Amino acid sequence: MMKIDILTLFPEMFAPLEHSIVGKAKDKGLLEINYHNFRENAEKARHVDDEPYGGGQGMLLRAQPIFDTIDKIEAKNPRVILLDPAGRTFDQSYAEELAQEDELIFICGHYEGYDERIKTLVTDEISLGDFVLTGGELAAMTMVDATVRLIPDVIGKEASHQDDSFSSGLLEYPQYTRPYEYRGMTVPDVLMSGHHENIRQWRLEQSLRKTLQRRPDLLENYDFSEEEAKLLEKIKKEG
Ligand SMILES: C[S@@+](CC[C@H](N)C(=O)[O-])C[C@H]1O[C@@H](n2cnc3c(N)ncnc32)[C@H](O)[C@@H]1O
């Protein structure tokens, strides 16, 4: 079972994690999430923030409420994640890494940022992307969602995320479901053929084509099989 502890000033913001696949993972006992409002541990009249030394805009989260809250969490060897726009950018491989852990602690910031000493508590500083949110809650929720769906048995069939965009290093191929024809648009013949090998090849080619068109950067460090390299050459020739 994975145990997640989240330090936040707004535990009520995490209601979405009660639903859908993450909610079910909790119900199945595959996951435990605890919320810690660190305002409750603030010594100074419940003040969690203060002005920056040296002057400047905004307020910073004080070290004491965060340190005391972390001290109270029972965890053996947790990954302690600070949500911070200056951190390493979160992606699928990061989610895969976190999904291997037994204990995760997320620290959600607010206001202008943190007292730098809080960073001595953390193992990872992670950003959701190159933009600034009002707080770490939405970022933490996104990371929890992306991580939890990779825990074995959380999603029905193990296979269901193997072909996801980014899992294989490529974007996912196009998919269709019933009916065969909708508003004049039909399903590619190969998918109706029942020929598994042809379907596999078509999907691989579509994935490569889409990745080349939309995210050529993903191909820069991609470890191509012989088949993939040949297919890519063919796609490039066709233009
Ligand atoms: C308004 S932001 C502070 C931004 C800070 N002054 C800076 O320039 O880096 C408040 C908090 O929201 C969270 N946050 C904002 N943008 C984020 C992002 N892209 N990824 C992760 N957390 C983010 C962090 O916890 C941050 O401390």
mmCIF file of C-alpha atoms and ligand atoms in Angstrom:
data_model
loop_
_atom_site.group_PDB
_atom_site.id
_atom_site.type_symbol
_atom_site.label_atom_id
_atom_site.label_comp_id
_atom_site.label_asym_id
_atom_site.label_seq_id
_atom_site.Cartn_x
_atom_site.Cartn_y
_atom_site.Cartn_z
ATOM 1 C CA MET A 1 0.000 0.000 0.000
ATOM 2 C CA MET A 2 1.232 3.481 -0.791
ATOM 3 C CA LYS A 3 0.947 6.096 1.965
ATOM 4 C CA ILE A 4 0.749 9.748 0.955
ATOM 5 C CA ASP A 5 0.882 12.658 3.419
ATOM 6 C CA ILE A 6 0.043 16.114 2.130
ATOM 7 C CA LEU A 7 0.937 19.337 3.963
ATOM 8 C CA THR A 8 -1.495 22.026 2.911
ATOM 9 C CA LEU A 9 -3.315 25.092 4.202
ATOM 10 C CA PHE A 10 -6.369 23.985 2.179
ATOM 11 C CA PRO A 11 -7.133 20.270 2.739
ATOM 12 C CA GLU A 12 -10.654 20.810 1.388
ATOM 13 C CA MET A 13 -9.192 21.515 -2.054
ATOM 14 C CA PHE A 14 -8.303 17.823 -2.390
ATOM 15 C CA ALA A 15 -11.925 16.633 -2.703
ATOM 16 C CA PRO A 16 -11.343 15.501 -6.336
ATOM 17 C CA LEU A 17 -9.027 12.748 -5.074
ATOM 18 C CA GLU A 18 -12.034 11.110 -3.372
ATOM 19 C CA HIS A 19 -13.493 10.214 -6.764
ATOM 20 C CA SER A 20 -12.825 8.033 -9.786
ATOM 21 C CA ILE A 21 -9.701 5.863 -9.936
ATOM 22 C CA VAL A 22 -7.811 7.475 -7.028
ATOM 23 C CA GLY A 23 -10.918 7.290 -4.816
ATOM 24 C CA LYS A 24 -11.371 3.621 -5.733
ATOM 25 C CA ALA A 25 -7.691 2.881 -5.002
ATOM 26 C CA LYS A 26 -8.296 4.203 -1.477
ATOM 27 C CA ASP A 27 -11.446 2.096 -1.136
ATOM 28 C CA LYS A 28 -9.534 -0.990 -2.286
ATOM 29 C CA GLY A 29 -6.864 -0.378 0.387
ATOM 30 C CA LEU A 30 -4.112 0.229 -2.174
ATOM 31 C CA LEU A 31 -3.617 3.801 -1.048
ATOM 32 C CA GLU A 32 -3.868 5.960 2.074
ATOM 33 C CA ILE A 33 -3.885 9.758 1.883
ATOM 34 C CA ASN A 34 -3.566 11.925 5.006
ATOM 35 C CA TYR A 35 -3.918 15.697 4.992
ATOM 36 C CA HIS A 36 -2.051 17.916 7.457
ATOM 37 C CA ASN A 37 -3.066 21.535 7.788
ATOM 38 C CA PHE A 38 0.215 22.942 9.076
ATOM 39 C CA ARG A 39 -1.583 26.054 10.369
ATOM 40 C CA GLU A 40 -2.646 23.819 13.271
ATOM 41 C CA ASN A 41 1.021 23.406 14.227
ATOM 42 C CA ALA A 42 1.999 27.077 13.966
ATOM 43 C CA GLU A 43 3.267 28.349 17.322
ATOM 44 C CA LYS A 44 3.001 32.068 16.659
ATOM 45 C CA ALA A 45 -0.766 32.754 16.903
ATOM 46 C CA ARG A 46 -1.296 30.271 14.075
ATOM 47 C CA HIS A 47 0.746 32.449 11.734
ATOM 48 C CA VAL A 48 2.153 30.347 8.931
ATOM 49 C CA ASP A 49 3.743 33.206 7.003
ATOM 50 C CA ASP A 50 5.938 36.226 7.594
ATOM 51 C CA GLU A 51 7.735 39.031 5.737
ATOM 52 C CA PRO A 52 10.998 38.256 3.925
ATOM 53 C CA TYR A 53 14.261 39.334 5.545
ATOM 54 C CA GLY A 54 15.888 42.013 3.407
ATOM 55 C CA GLY A 55 12.504 43.312 2.289
ATOM 56 C CA GLY A 56 10.521 42.527 -0.807
ATOM 57 C CA GLN A 57 7.055 41.693 -2.001
ATOM 58 C CA GLY A 58 4.710 39.197 -0.364
ATOM 59 C CA MET A 59 4.910 36.770 2.516
ATOM 60 C CA LEU A 60 6.890 33.559 2.956
ATOM 61 C CA LEU A 61 5.882 30.306 4.623
ATOM 62 C CA ARG A 62 7.675 30.056 7.966
ATOM 63 C CA ALA A 63 9.901 27.069 8.683
ATOM 64 C CA GLN A 64 8.501 26.153 12.133
ATOM 65 C CA PRO A 65 4.972 24.950 11.186
ATOM 66 C CA ILE A 66 6.338 22.838 8.334
ATOM 67 C CA PHE A 67 9.192 21.295 10.391
ATOM 68 C CA ASP A 68 6.854 20.476 13.300
ATOM 69 C CA THR A 69 4.259 18.929 10.986
ATOM 70 C CA ILE A 70 6.840 16.740 9.247
ATOM 71 C CA ASP A 71 8.187 15.650 12.666
ATOM 72 C CA LYS A 72 4.742 14.300 13.548
ATOM 73 C CA ILE A 73 4.330 12.207 10.397
ATOM 74 C CA GLU A 74 5.194 8.547 10.846
ATOM 75 C CA ALA A 75 7.239 7.492 7.861
ATOM 76 C CA LYS A 76 10.323 5.306 7.482
ATOM 77 C CA ASN A 77 12.053 6.531 4.365
ATOM 78 C CA PRO A 78 9.695 8.887 2.532
ATOM 79 C CA ARG A 79 10.252 10.891 -0.649
ATOM 80 C CA VAL A 80 9.566 14.426 0.558
ATOM 81 C CA ILE A 81 8.381 16.535 -2.345
ATOM 82 C CA LEU A 82 8.291 20.311 -2.305
ATOM 83 C CA LEU A 83 6.001 21.838 -4.900
ATOM 84 C CA ASP A 84 7.984 24.663 -6.435
ATOM 85 C CA PRO A 85 8.016 26.250 -9.909
ATOM 86 C CA ALA A 86 11.828 26.180 -9.741
ATOM 87 C CA GLY A 87 11.916 22.378 -9.302
ATOM 88 C CA ARG A 88 12.473 19.574 -11.814
ATOM 89 C CA THR A 89 9.558 19.437 -14.220
ATOM 90 C CA PHE A 90 7.107 16.624 -13.563
ATOM 91 C CA ASP A 91 6.586 14.111 -16.380
ATOM 92 C CA GLN A 92 5.575 10.497 -16.970
ATOM 93 C CA SER A 93 8.988 9.072 -16.065
ATOM 94 C CA TYR A 94 8.871 11.030 -12.795
ATOM 95 C CA ALA A 95 5.408 9.580 -12.095
ATOM 96 C CA GLU A 96 6.789 6.090 -12.797
ATOM 97 C CA GLU A 97 9.620 6.746 -10.347
ATOM 98 C CA LEU A 98 7.248 7.950 -7.607
ATOM 99 C CA ALA A 99 4.915 4.978 -8.169
ATOM 100 C CA GLN A 100 7.737 2.685 -6.927
ATOM 101 C CA GLU A 101 7.786 4.387 -3.512
ATOM 102 C CA ASP A 102 5.900 3.296 -0.387
ATOM 103 C CA GLU A 103 5.699 6.728 1.239
ATOM 104 C CA LEU A 104 5.359 10.150 -0.335
ATOM 105 C CA ILE A 105 5.073 13.483 1.457
ATOM 106 C CA PHE A 106 3.972 16.558 -0.533
ATOM 107 C CA ILE A 107 4.508 20.090 0.803
ATOM 108 C CA CYS A 108 2.178 22.600 -0.857
ATOM 109 C CA GLY A 109 3.376 26.182 -0.795
ATOM 110 C CA HIS A 110 1.351 29.356 -0.899
ATOM 111 C CA TYR A 111 1.966 33.120 -0.939
ATOM 112 C CA GLU A 112 5.363 34.205 -2.339
ATOM 113 C CA GLY A 113 7.220 31.021 -1.463
ATOM 114 C CA TYR A 114 9.164 29.318 1.324
ATOM 115 C CA ASP A 115 11.745 30.118 3.957
ATOM 116 C CA GLU A 116 14.756 28.519 2.250
ATOM 117 C CA ARG A 117 15.478 26.336 5.318
ATOM 118 C CA ILE A 118 12.354 24.279 4.558
ATOM 119 C CA LYS A 119 14.288 22.888 1.596
ATOM 120 C CA THR A 120 16.623 21.001 3.968
ATOM 121 C CA LEU A 121 13.656 18.702 4.715
ATOM 122 C CA VAL A 122 12.992 17.648 1.157
ATOM 123 C CA THR A 123 14.315 15.009 -1.218
ATOM 124 C CA ASP A 124 12.726 16.473 -4.380
ATOM 125 C CA GLU A 125 11.645 19.900 -5.588
ATOM 126 C CA ILE A 126 9.085 19.405 -8.352
ATOM 127 C CA SER A 127 7.360 21.802 -10.716
ATOM 128 C CA LEU A 128 4.240 21.061 -12.718
ATOM 129 C CA GLY A 129 5.449 23.251 -15.572
ATOM 130 C CA ASP A 130 6.741 26.651 -16.525
ATOM 131 C CA PHE A 131 3.907 28.703 -15.059
ATOM 132 C CA VAL A 132 3.033 30.015 -11.601
ATOM 133 C CA LEU A 133 0.028 28.698 -9.676
ATOM 134 C CA THR A 134 -1.460 30.369 -6.605
ATOM 135 C CA GLY A 135 -0.566 27.333 -4.483
ATOM 136 C CA GLY A 136 0.863 23.831 -4.656
ATOM 137 C CA GLU A 137 -2.468 22.036 -4.206
ATOM 138 C CA LEU A 138 -3.439 21.654 -7.867
ATOM 139 C CA ALA A 139 0.108 20.583 -8.714
ATOM 140 C CA ALA A 140 0.143 17.986 -5.906
ATOM 141 C CA MET A 141 -3.247 16.640 -6.976
ATOM 142 C CA THR A 142 -2.056 16.255 -10.557
ATOM 143 C CA MET A 143 1.097 14.444 -9.444
ATOM 144 C CA VAL A 144 -0.836 12.149 -7.081
ATOM 145 C CA ASP A 145 -3.308 11.290 -9.854
ATOM 146 C CA ALA A 146 -0.595 10.541 -12.430
ATOM 147 C CA THR A 147 1.382 8.464 -9.890
ATOM 148 C CA VAL A 148 -1.443 6.479 -8.318
ATOM 149 C CA ARG A 149 -2.764 5.182 -11.648
ATOM 150 C CA LEU A 150 0.610 3.486 -12.170
ATOM 151 C CA ILE A 151 0.462 1.477 -8.918
ATOM 152 C CA PRO A 152 -0.167 -2.207 -9.758
ATOM 153 C CA ASP A 153 -3.878 -3.186 -9.521
ATOM 154 C CA VAL A 154 -5.115 0.424 -9.382
ATOM 155 C CA ILE A 155 -6.165 0.271 -13.022
ATOM 156 C CA GLY A 156 -7.992 -2.934 -13.903
ATOM 157 C CA LYS A 157 -5.695 -4.343 -16.556
ATOM 158 C CA GLU A 158 -1.958 -3.847 -16.176
ATOM 159 C CA ALA A 159 -1.824 -3.261 -19.932
ATOM 160 C CA SER A 160 -4.092 -0.245 -19.894
ATOM 161 C CA HIS A 161 -1.349 2.282 -19.298
ATOM 162 C CA GLN A 162 1.489 0.592 -21.146
ATOM 163 C CA ASP A 163 0.485 2.194 -24.450
ATOM 164 C CA ASP A 164 -0.348 5.584 -22.947
ATOM 165 C CA SER A 165 1.320 8.616 -24.439
ATOM 166 C CA PHE A 166 4.824 9.013 -22.926
ATOM 167 C CA SER A 167 4.843 5.527 -21.266
ATOM 168 C CA SER A 168 6.493 4.012 -24.312
ATOM 169 C CA GLY A 169 8.364 7.235 -25.064
ATOM 170 C CA LEU A 170 5.987 7.971 -27.970
ATOM 171 C CA LEU A 171 2.583 9.636 -28.203
ATOM 172 C CA GLU A 172 -0.383 7.291 -28.362
ATOM 173 C CA TYR A 173 -1.819 6.190 -31.738
ATOM 174 C CA PRO A 174 -5.394 7.161 -32.780
ATOM 175 C CA GLN A 175 -8.199 4.942 -31.454
ATOM 176 C CA TYR A 176 -11.824 4.299 -32.434
ATOM 177 C CA THR A 177 -14.841 2.626 -30.878
ATOM 178 C CA ARG A 178 -18.350 1.740 -32.121
ATOM 179 C CA PRO A 179 -20.094 2.632 -34.407
ATOM 180 C CA TYR A 180 -18.032 1.859 -37.528
ATOM 181 C CA GLU A 181 -19.425 4.943 -39.269
ATOM 182 C CA TYR A 182 -20.296 8.189 -37.490
ATOM 183 C CA ARG A 183 -21.385 11.324 -39.377
ATOM 184 C CA GLY A 184 -19.719 10.019 -42.516
ATOM 185 C CA MET A 185 -16.429 9.237 -40.767
ATOM 186 C CA THR A 186 -15.325 5.605 -40.832
ATOM 187 C CA VAL A 187 -12.777 3.530 -38.939
ATOM 188 C CA PRO A 188 -9.478 2.696 -40.751
ATOM 189 C CA ASP A 189 -9.821 -0.664 -42.547
ATOM 190 C CA VAL A 190 -6.808 -2.203 -40.828
ATOM 191 C CA LEU A 191 -8.554 -1.982 -37.436
ATOM 192 C CA MET A 192 -11.490 -3.952 -38.831
ATOM 193 C CA SER A 193 -9.262 -6.631 -40.379
ATOM 194 C CA GLY A 194 -8.708 -8.745 -37.261
ATOM 195 C CA HIS A 195 -5.084 -9.105 -38.412
ATOM 196 C CA HIS A 196 -3.179 -8.504 -35.161
ATOM 197 C CA GLU A 197 0.269 -8.049 -36.691
ATOM 198 C CA ASN A 198 -0.975 -5.505 -39.244
ATOM 199 C CA ILE A 199 -2.796 -3.653 -36.474
ATOM 200 C CA ARG A 200 0.335 -3.570 -34.326
ATOM 201 C CA GLN A 201 2.403 -2.206 -37.209
ATOM 202 C CA TRP A 202 -0.228 0.405 -38.103
ATOM 203 C CA ARG A 203 -0.382 1.594 -34.486
ATOM 204 C CA LEU A 204 3.374 1.820 -34.221
ATOM 205 C CA GLU A 205 3.565 3.819 -37.443
ATOM 206 C CA GLN A 206 0.787 6.149 -36.272
ATOM 207 C CA SER A 207 2.543 6.694 -32.932
ATOM 208 C CA LEU A 208 5.815 7.527 -34.659
ATOM 209 C CA ARG A 209 4.061 9.810 -37.157
ATOM 210 C CA LYS A 210 2.191 11.710 -34.433
ATOM 211 C CA THR A 211 5.288 12.044 -32.253
ATOM 212 C CA LEU A 212 7.356 13.312 -35.193
ATOM 213 C CA GLN A 213 4.684 15.882 -36.070
ATOM 214 C CA ARG A 214 3.799 17.112 -32.580
ATOM 215 C CA ARG A 215 6.707 16.340 -30.272
ATOM 216 C CA PRO A 216 9.897 15.745 -32.279
ATOM 217 C CA ASP A 217 11.829 16.534 -29.081
ATOM 218 C CA LEU A 218 10.667 13.161 -27.656
ATOM 219 C CA LEU A 219 12.467 11.352 -30.484
ATOM 220 C CA GLU A 220 15.822 12.960 -29.727
ATOM 221 C CA ASN A 221 16.665 10.538 -26.902
ATOM 222 C CA TYR A 222 14.387 7.701 -27.996
ATOM 223 C CA ASP A 223 15.925 4.232 -28.175
ATOM 224 C CA PHE A 224 14.657 3.061 -31.611
ATOM 225 C CA SER A 225 14.257 -0.618 -32.419
ATOM 226 C CA GLU A 226 15.310 -1.606 -35.948
ATOM 227 C CA GLU A 227 11.654 -1.747 -36.994
ATOM 228 C CA GLU A 228 10.940 1.707 -35.577
ATOM 229 C CA ALA A 229 13.997 3.242 -37.231
ATOM 230 C CA LYS A 230 12.920 1.850 -40.623
ATOM 231 C CA LEU A 231 9.347 3.032 -40.134
ATOM 232 C CA LEU A 232 10.514 6.508 -39.194
ATOM 233 C CA GLU A 233 12.689 6.705 -42.290
ATOM 234 C CA LYS A 234 9.687 5.716 -44.406
ATOM 235 C CA ILE A 235 7.483 8.346 -42.684
ATOM 236 C CA LYS A 236 10.089 11.045 -43.260
ATOM 237 C CA LYS A 237 10.429 10.102 -46.956
ATOM 238 C CA GLU A 238 6.644 10.253 -47.409
ATOM 239 C CA GLY A 239 6.732 13.721 -45.876
HETATM 240 C C1 LIG B 1 2.528 32.046 -6.059
HETATM 241 S S1 LIG B 1 3.547 30.624 -5.973
HETATM 242 C C2 LIG B 1 5.116 31.275 -5.541
HETATM 243 C C3 LIG B 1 5.969 31.550 -6.707
HETATM 244 C C4 LIG B 1 7.362 32.028 -6.321
HETATM 245 N N1 LIG B 1 7.345 33.386 -5.924
HETATM 246 C C5 LIG B 1 8.317 31.857 -7.503
HETATM 247 O O1 LIG B 1 8.479 32.793 -8.255
HETATM 248 O O2 LIG B 1 8.827 30.752 -7.684
HETATM 249 C C6 LIG B 1 3.001 29.849 -4.500
HETATM 250 C C7 LIG B 1 3.221 28.368 -4.414
HETATM 251 O O3 LIG B 1 2.465 27.708 -5.411
HETATM 252 C C8 LIG B 1 3.109 26.509 -5.772
HETATM 253 N N2 LIG B 1 3.353 26.550 -7.225
HETATM 254 C C9 LIG B 1 3.203 27.591 -8.051
HETATM 255 N N3 LIG B 1 3.510 27.271 -9.316
HETATM 256 C C10 LIG B 1 3.870 25.974 -9.302
HETATM 257 C C11 LIG B 1 4.305 25.050 -10.305
HETATM 258 N N4 LIG B 1 4.448 25.410 -11.575
HETATM 259 N N5 LIG B 1 4.586 23.786 -9.925
HETATM 260 C C12 LIG B 1 4.462 23.408 -8.634
HETATM 261 N N6 LIG B 1 4.046 24.221 -7.642
HETATM 262 C C13 LIG B 1 3.754 25.480 -7.968
HETATM 263 C C14 LIG B 1 4.392 26.413 -4.983
HETATM 264 O O4 LIG B 1 4.155 25.599 -3.869
HETATM 265 C C15 LIG B 1 4.629 27.852 -4.619
HETATM 266 O O5 LIG B 1 5.411 27.997 -3.458
#
